[in-house]
mmCIF file of C-alpha atoms (C1' of nucleotides) in Angstrom:
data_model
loop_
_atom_site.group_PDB
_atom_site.id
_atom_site.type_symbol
_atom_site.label_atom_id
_atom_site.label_comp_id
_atom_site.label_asym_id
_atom_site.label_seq_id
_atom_site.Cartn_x
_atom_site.Cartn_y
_atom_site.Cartn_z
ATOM 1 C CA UNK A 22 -5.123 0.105 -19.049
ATOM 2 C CA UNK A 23 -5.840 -2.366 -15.951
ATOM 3 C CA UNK A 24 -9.358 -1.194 -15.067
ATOM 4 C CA UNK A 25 -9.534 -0.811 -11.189
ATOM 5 C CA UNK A 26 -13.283 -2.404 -11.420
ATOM 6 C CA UNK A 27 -11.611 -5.573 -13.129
ATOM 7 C CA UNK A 28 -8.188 -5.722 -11.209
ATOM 8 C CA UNK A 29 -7.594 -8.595 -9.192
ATOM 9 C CA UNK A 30 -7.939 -7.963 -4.959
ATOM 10 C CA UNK A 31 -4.020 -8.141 -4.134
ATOM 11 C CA UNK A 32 -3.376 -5.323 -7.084
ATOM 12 C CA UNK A 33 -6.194 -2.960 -6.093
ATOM 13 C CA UNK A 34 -5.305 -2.689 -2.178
ATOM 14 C CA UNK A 35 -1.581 -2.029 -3.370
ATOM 15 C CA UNK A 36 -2.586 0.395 -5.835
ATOM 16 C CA UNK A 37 -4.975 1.613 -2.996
ATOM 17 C CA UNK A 38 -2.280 2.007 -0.619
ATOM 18 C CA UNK A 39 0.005 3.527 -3.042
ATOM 19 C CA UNK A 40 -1.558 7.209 -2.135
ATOM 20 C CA UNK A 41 -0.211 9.012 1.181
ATOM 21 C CA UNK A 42 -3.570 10.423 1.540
ATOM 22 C CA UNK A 43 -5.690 7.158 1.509
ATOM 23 C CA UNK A 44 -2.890 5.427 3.758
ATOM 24 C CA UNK A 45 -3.107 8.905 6.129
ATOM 25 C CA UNK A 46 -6.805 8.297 6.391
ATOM 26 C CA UNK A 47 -5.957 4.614 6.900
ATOM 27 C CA UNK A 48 -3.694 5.565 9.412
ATOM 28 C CA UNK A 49 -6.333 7.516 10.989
ATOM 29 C CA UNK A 50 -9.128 5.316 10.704
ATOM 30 C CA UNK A 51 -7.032 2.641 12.711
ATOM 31 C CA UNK A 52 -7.326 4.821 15.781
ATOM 32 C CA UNK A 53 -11.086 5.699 15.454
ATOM 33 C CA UNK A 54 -14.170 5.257 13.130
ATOM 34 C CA UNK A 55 -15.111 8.908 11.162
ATOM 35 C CA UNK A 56 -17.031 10.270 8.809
ATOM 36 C CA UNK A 57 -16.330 11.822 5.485
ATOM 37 C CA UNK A 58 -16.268 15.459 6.741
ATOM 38 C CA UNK A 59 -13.844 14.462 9.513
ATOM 39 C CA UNK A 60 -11.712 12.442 7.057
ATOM 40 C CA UNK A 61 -11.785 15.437 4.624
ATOM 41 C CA UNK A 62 -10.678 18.169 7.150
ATOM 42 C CA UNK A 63 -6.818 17.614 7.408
ATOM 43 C CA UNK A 64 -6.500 17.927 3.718
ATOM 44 C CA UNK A 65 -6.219 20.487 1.146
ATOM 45 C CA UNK A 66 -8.606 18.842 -0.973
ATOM 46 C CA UNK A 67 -12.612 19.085 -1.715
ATOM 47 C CA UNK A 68 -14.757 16.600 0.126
ATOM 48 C CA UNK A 69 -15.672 14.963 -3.175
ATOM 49 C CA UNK A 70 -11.814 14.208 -3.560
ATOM 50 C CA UNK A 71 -11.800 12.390 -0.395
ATOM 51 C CA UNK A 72 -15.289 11.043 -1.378
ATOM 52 C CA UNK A 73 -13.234 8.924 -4.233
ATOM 53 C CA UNK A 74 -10.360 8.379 -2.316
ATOM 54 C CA UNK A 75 -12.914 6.520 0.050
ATOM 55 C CA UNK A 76 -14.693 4.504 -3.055
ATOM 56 C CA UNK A 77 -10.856 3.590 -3.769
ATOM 57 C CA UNK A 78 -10.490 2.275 -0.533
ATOM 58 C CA UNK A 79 -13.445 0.688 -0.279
ATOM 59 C CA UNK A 80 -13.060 -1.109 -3.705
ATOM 60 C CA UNK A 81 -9.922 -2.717 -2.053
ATOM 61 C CA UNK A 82 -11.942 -4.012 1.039
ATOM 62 C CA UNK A 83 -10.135 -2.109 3.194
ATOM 63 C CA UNK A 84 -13.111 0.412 4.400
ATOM 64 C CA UNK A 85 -16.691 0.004 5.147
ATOM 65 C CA UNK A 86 -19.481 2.544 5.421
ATOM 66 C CA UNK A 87 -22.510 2.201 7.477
ATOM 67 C CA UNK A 88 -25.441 4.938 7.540
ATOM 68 C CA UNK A 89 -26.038 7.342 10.137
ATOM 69 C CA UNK A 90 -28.416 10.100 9.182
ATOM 70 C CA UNK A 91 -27.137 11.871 6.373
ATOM 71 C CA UNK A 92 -23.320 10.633 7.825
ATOM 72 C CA UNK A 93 -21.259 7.800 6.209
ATOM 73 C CA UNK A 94 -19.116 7.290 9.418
ATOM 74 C CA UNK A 95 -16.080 5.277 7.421
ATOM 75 C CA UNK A 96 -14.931 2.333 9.485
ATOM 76 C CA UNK A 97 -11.696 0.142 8.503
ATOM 77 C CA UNK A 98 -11.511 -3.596 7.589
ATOM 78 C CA UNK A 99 -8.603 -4.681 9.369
ATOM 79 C CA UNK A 100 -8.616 -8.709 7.645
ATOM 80 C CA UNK A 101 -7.493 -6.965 3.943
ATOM 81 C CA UNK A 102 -4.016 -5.954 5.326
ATOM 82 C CA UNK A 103 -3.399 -10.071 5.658
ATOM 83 C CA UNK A 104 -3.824 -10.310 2.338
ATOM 84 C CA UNK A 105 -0.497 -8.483 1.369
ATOM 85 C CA UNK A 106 1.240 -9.523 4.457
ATOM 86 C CA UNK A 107 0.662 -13.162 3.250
ATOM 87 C CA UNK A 108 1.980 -12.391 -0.183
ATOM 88 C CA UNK A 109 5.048 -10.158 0.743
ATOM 89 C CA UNK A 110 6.167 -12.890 3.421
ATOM 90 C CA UNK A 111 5.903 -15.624 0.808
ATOM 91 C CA UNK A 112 8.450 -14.146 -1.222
ATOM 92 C CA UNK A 113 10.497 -12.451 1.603
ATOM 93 C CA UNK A 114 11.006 -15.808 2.928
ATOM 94 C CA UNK A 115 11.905 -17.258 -0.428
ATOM 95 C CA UNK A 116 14.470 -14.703 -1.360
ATOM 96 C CA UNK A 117 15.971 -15.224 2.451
ATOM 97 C CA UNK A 118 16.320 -18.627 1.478
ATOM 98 C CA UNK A 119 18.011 -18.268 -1.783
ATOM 99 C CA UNK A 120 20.434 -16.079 0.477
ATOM 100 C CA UNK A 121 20.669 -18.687 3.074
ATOM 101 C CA UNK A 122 21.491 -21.141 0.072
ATOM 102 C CA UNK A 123 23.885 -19.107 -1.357
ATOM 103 C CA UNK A 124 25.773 -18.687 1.852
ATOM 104 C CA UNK A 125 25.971 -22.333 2.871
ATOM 105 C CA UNK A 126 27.201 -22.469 -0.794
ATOM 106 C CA UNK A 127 30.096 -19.977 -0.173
ATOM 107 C CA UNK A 128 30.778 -21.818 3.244
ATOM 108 C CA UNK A 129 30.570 -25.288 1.509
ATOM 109 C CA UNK A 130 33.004 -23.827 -1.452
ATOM 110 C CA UNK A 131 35.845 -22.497 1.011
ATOM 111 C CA UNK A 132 35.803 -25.452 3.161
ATOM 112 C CA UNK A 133 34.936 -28.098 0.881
ATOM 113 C CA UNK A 134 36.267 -28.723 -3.237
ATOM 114 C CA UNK A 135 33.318 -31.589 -3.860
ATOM 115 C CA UNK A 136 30.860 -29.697 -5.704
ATOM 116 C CA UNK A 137 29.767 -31.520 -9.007
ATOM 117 C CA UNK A 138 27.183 -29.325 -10.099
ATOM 118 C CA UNK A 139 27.163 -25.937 -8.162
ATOM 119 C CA UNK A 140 24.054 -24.316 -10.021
ATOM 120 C CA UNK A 141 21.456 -27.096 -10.722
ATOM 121 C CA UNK A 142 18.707 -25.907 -9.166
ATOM 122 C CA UNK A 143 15.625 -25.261 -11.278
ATOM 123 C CA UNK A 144 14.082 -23.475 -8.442
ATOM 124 C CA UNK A 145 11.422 -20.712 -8.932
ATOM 125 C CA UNK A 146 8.380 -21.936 -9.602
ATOM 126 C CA UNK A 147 6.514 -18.562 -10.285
ATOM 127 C CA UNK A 148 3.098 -18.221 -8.999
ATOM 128 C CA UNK A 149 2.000 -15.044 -8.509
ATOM 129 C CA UNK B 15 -0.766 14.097 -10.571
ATOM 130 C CA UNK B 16 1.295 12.592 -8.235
ATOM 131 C CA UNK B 17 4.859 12.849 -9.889
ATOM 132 C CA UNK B 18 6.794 9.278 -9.641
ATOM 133 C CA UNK B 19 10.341 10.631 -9.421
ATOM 134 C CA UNK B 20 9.119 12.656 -6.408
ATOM 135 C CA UNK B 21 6.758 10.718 -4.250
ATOM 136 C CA UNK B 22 7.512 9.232 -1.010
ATOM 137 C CA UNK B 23 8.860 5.711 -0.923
ATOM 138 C CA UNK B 24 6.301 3.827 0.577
ATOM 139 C CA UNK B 25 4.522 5.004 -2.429
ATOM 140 C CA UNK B 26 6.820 4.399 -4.609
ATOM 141 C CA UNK B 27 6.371 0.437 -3.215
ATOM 142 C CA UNK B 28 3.024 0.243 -3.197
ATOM 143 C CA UNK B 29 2.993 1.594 -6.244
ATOM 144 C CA UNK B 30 5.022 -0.725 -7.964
ATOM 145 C CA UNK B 31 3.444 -3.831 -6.524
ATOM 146 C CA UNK B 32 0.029 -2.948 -7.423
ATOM 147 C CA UNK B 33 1.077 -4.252 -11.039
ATOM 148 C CA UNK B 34 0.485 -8.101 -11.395
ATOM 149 C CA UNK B 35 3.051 -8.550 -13.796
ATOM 150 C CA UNK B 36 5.372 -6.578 -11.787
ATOM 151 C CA UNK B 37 4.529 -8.925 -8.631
ATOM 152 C CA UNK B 38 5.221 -11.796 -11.185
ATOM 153 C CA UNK B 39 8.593 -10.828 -12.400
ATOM 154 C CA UNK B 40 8.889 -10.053 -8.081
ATOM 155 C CA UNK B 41 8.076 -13.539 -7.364
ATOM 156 C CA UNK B 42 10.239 -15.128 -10.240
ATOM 157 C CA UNK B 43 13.196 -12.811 -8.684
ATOM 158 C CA UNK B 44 12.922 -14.485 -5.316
ATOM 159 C CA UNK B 45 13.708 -17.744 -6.936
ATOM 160 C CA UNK B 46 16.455 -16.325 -8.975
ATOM 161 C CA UNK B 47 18.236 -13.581 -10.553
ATOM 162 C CA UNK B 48 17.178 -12.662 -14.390
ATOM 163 C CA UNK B 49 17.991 -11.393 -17.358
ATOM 164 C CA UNK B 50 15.442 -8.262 -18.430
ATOM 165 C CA UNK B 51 14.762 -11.043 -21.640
ATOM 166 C CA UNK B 52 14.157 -13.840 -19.537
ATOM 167 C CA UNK B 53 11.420 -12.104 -17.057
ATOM 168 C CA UNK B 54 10.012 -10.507 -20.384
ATOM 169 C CA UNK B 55 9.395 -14.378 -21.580
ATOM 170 C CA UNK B 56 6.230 -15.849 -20.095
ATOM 171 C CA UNK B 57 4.389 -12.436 -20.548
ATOM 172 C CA UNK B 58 2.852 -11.468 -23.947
ATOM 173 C CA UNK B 59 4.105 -8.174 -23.484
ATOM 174 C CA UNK B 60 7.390 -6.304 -25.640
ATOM 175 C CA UNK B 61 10.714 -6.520 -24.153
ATOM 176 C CA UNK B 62 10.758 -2.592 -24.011
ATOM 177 C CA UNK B 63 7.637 -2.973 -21.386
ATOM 178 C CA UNK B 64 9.257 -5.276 -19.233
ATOM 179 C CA UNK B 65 12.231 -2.430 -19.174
ATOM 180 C CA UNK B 66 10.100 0.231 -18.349
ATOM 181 C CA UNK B 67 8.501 -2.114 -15.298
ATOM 182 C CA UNK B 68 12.347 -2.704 -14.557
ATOM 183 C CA UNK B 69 12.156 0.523 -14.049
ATOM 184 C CA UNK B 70 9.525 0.823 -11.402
ATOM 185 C CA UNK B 71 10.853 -1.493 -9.770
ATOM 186 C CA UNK B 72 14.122 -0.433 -9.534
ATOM 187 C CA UNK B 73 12.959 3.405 -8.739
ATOM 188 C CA UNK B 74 11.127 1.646 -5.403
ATOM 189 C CA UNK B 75 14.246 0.191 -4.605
ATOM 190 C CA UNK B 76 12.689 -3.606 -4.891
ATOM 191 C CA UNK B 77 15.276 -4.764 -7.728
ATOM 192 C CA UNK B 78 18.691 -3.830 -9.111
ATOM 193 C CA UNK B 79 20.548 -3.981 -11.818
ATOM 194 C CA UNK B 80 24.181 -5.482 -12.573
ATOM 195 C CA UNK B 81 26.040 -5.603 -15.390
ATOM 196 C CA UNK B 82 27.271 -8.624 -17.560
ATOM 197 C CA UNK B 83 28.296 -7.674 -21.103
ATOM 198 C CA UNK B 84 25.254 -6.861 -22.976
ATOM 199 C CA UNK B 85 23.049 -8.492 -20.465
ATOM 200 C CA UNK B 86 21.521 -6.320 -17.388
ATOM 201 C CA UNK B 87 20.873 -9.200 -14.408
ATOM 202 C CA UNK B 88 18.024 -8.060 -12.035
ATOM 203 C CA UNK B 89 18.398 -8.848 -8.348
ATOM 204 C CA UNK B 90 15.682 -8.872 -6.067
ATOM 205 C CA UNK B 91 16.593 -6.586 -3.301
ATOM 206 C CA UNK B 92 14.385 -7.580 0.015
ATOM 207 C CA UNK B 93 14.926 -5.454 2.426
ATOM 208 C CA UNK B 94 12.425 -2.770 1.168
ATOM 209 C CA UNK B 95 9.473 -5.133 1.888
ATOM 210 C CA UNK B 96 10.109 -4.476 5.361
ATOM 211 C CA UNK B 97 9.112 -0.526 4.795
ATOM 212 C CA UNK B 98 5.470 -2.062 3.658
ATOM 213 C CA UNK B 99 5.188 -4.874 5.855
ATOM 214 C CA UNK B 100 5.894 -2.396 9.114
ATOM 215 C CA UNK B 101 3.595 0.320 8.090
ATOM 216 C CA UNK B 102 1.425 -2.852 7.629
ATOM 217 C CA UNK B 103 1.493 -3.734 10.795
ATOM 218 C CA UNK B 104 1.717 -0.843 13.079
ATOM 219 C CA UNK B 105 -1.866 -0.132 11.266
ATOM 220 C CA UNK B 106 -3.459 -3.667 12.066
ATOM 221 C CA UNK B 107 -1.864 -3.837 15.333
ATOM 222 C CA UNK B 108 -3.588 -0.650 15.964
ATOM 223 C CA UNK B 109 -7.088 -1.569 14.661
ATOM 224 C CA UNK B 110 -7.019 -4.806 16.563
ATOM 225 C CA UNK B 111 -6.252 -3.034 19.406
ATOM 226 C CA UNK B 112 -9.190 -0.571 19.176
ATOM 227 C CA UNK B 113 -11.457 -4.157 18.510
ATOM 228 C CA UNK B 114 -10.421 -5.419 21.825
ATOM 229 C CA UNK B 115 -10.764 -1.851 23.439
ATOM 230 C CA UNK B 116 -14.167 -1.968 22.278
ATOM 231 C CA UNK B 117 -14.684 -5.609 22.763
ATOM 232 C CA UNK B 118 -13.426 -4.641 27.153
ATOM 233 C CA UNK B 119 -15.886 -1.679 26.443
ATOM 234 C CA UNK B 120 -18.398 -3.596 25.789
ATOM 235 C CA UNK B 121 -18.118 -6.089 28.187
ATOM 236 C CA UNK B 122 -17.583 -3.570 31.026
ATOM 237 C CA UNK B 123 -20.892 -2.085 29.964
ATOM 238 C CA UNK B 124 -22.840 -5.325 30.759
ATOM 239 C CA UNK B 125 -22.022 -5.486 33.997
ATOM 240 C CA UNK B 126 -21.062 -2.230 35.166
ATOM 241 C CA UNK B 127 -23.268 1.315 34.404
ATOM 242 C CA UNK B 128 -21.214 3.434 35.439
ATOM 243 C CA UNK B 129 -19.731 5.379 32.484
ATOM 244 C CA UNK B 130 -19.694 9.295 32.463
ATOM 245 C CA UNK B 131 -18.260 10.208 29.347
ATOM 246 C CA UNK B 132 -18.148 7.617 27.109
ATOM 247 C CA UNK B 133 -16.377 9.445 23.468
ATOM 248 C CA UNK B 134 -13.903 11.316 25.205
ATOM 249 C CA UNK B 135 -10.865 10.473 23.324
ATOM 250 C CA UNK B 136 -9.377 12.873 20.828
ATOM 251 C CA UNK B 137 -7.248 9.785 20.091
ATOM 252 C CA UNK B 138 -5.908 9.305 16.497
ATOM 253 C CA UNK B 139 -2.912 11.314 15.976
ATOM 254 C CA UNK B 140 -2.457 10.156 12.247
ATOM 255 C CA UNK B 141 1.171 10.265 11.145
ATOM 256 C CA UNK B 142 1.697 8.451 7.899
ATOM 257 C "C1'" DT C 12 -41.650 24.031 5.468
ATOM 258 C "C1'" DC C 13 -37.359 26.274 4.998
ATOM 259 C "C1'" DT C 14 -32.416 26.028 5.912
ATOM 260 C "C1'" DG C 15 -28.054 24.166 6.729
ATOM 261 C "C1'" DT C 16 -25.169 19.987 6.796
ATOM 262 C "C1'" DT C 17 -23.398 15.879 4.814
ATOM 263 C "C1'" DG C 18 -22.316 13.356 1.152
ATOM 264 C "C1'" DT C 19 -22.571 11.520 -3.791
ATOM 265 C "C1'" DC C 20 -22.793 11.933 -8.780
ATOM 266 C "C1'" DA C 21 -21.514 13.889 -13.252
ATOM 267 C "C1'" DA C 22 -18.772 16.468 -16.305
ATOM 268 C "C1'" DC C 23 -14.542 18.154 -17.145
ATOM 269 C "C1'" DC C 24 -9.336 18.677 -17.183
ATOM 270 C "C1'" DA C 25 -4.219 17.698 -16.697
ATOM 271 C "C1'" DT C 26 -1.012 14.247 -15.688
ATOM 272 C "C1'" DT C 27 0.457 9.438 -15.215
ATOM 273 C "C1'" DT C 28 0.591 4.885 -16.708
ATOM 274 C "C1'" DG C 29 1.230 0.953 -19.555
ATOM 275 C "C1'" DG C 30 1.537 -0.303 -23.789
ATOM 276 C "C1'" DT C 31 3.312 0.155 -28.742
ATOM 277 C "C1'" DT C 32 6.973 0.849 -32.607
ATOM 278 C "C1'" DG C 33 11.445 2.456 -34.353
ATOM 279 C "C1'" DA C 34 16.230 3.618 -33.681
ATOM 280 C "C1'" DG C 35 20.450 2.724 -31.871
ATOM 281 C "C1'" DA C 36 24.126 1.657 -28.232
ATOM 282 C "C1'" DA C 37 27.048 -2.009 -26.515
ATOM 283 C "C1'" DC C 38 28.868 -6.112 -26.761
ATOM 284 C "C1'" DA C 39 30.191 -11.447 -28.333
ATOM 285 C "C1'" DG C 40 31.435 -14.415 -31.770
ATOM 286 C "C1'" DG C 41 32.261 -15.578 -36.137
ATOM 287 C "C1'" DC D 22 34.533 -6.004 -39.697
ATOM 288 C "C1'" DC D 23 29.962 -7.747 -39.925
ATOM 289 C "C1'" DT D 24 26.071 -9.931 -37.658
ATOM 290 C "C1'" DG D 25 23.079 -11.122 -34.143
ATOM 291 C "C1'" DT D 26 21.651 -10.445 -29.305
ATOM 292 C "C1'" DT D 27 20.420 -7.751 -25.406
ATOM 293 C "C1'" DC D 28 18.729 -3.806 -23.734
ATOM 294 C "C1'" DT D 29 17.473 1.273 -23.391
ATOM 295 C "C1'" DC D 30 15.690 5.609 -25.160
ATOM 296 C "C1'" DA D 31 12.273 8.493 -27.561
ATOM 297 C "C1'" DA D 32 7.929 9.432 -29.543
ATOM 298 C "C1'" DC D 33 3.466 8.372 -29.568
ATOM 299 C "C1'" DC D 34 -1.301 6.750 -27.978
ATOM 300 C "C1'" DA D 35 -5.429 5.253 -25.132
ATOM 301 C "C1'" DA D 36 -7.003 4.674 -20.713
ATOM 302 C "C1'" DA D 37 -6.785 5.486 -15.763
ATOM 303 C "C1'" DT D 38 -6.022 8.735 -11.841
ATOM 304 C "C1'" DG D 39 -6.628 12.583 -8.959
ATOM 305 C "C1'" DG D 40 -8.189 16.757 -8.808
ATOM 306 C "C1'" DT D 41 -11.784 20.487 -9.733
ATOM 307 C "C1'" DT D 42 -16.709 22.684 -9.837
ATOM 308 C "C1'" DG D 43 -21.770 22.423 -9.961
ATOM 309 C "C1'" DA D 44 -26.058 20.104 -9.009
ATOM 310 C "C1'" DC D 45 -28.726 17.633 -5.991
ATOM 311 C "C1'" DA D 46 -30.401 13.961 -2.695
ATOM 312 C "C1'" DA D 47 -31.227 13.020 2.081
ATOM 313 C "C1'" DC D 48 -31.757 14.188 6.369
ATOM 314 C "C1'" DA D 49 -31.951 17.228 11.198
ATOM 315 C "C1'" DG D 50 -33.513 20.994 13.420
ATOM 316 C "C1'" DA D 51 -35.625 25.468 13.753
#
DNA sequence: TCTGTTGTCAACCATTTGGTTGAGAACAGG
DNA sequence: CCTGTTCTCAACCAAATGGTTGACAACAGA
């Protein structure tokens, strides 16, 4: 189930990245444009293979091909990666938070007896 | 192909995250701890799914498990995100670097001819 | 025009994935 | 001790994934 033509943009460049050969190629494609050949070399796999892996990548935004003759010189689309950045910091930054909270918490429970309520926040909120 | 048990875990991550209701249940466990019953609520999914996305989760190291009688609370663990988000970044650091490389190129070429070899980097390198 | 290079498409196959149901373990509270 | 709740495990299934091979389109160069 969760057909990579109808996934939703944050879920296919994860499930892009997810691969150690499409994230070697994106590692390589960050130092220099290539083409399929070039791409396909280091590995032990058929050209075709890396052909999908590059449709894969592409599907996620994070590749684009131009034409060059018969080449398809692969070039990477840097603006994707903010995409995930954004949406891991959001919740990095939340759950450092609900540490923070938790250790003013502690402090205020050793230094302080006052608390009413200690767990009343609703919180969450749960937008994905 | 592709074993989970034994891939890499940056995979394993990526992997994991490329699930929306896995990011969900991530973004509801930055707010606050859960029980495997009350993550498993909003979806329209079994309870035994949510447990085998528990799972996942847990196997990429982004959530663990405590015990409290019969209930299992899951903890966001954060730390892991900074795997992604440095991979993440020594990759766009690196493309935007090459942009302003070519961007100096470029410029230098307007009003200066004197280039001998212009494509004379073997560059790359590619380490994932 | 013939040949080699580069790349994609299609068919096929094995494995993984994400879901289901059914059974049962482990515990809390009558 | 029985009952309900919470959760996991096992078996099963359909679809997606990652690989293969074979055919062929598109072009460069001789």
């Amino acid at each position: 189930m969760a057909k990579t033509e109808a996934a939703d943009p944050l879920s296919r460049v994860f499930s892009a990245l997810s691969d150690p050969i499409r994230r070697d190629m994106v590692s390589r494609l960050a130092g220099a444009d290539a083409t399929v050949n070039e791409l396909a070399e280091p590995y032990r796999v058929s050209v075709q293979a890396v052909s999908k892996h590059l449709k894969v990548l592409e599907g996620a935004g994070l590749v684009s091909r131009s034409r060059d003759a018969q080449r398809r010189p692969v070039h990477l689309e840097a603006d994707v990666f903010d995409l995930m950045t954004k949406w891991i910091e959001r919740y990095r930054r939340q759950a450092e938070d609900r540490y923070r909270r938790l250790d003013d918490l502690l402090e205020s429970m050793s230094d302080d007896v006052e608390q009413t309520h200690p767990t009343s926040h609703p919180a969450t909120g749960a937008q994905t």
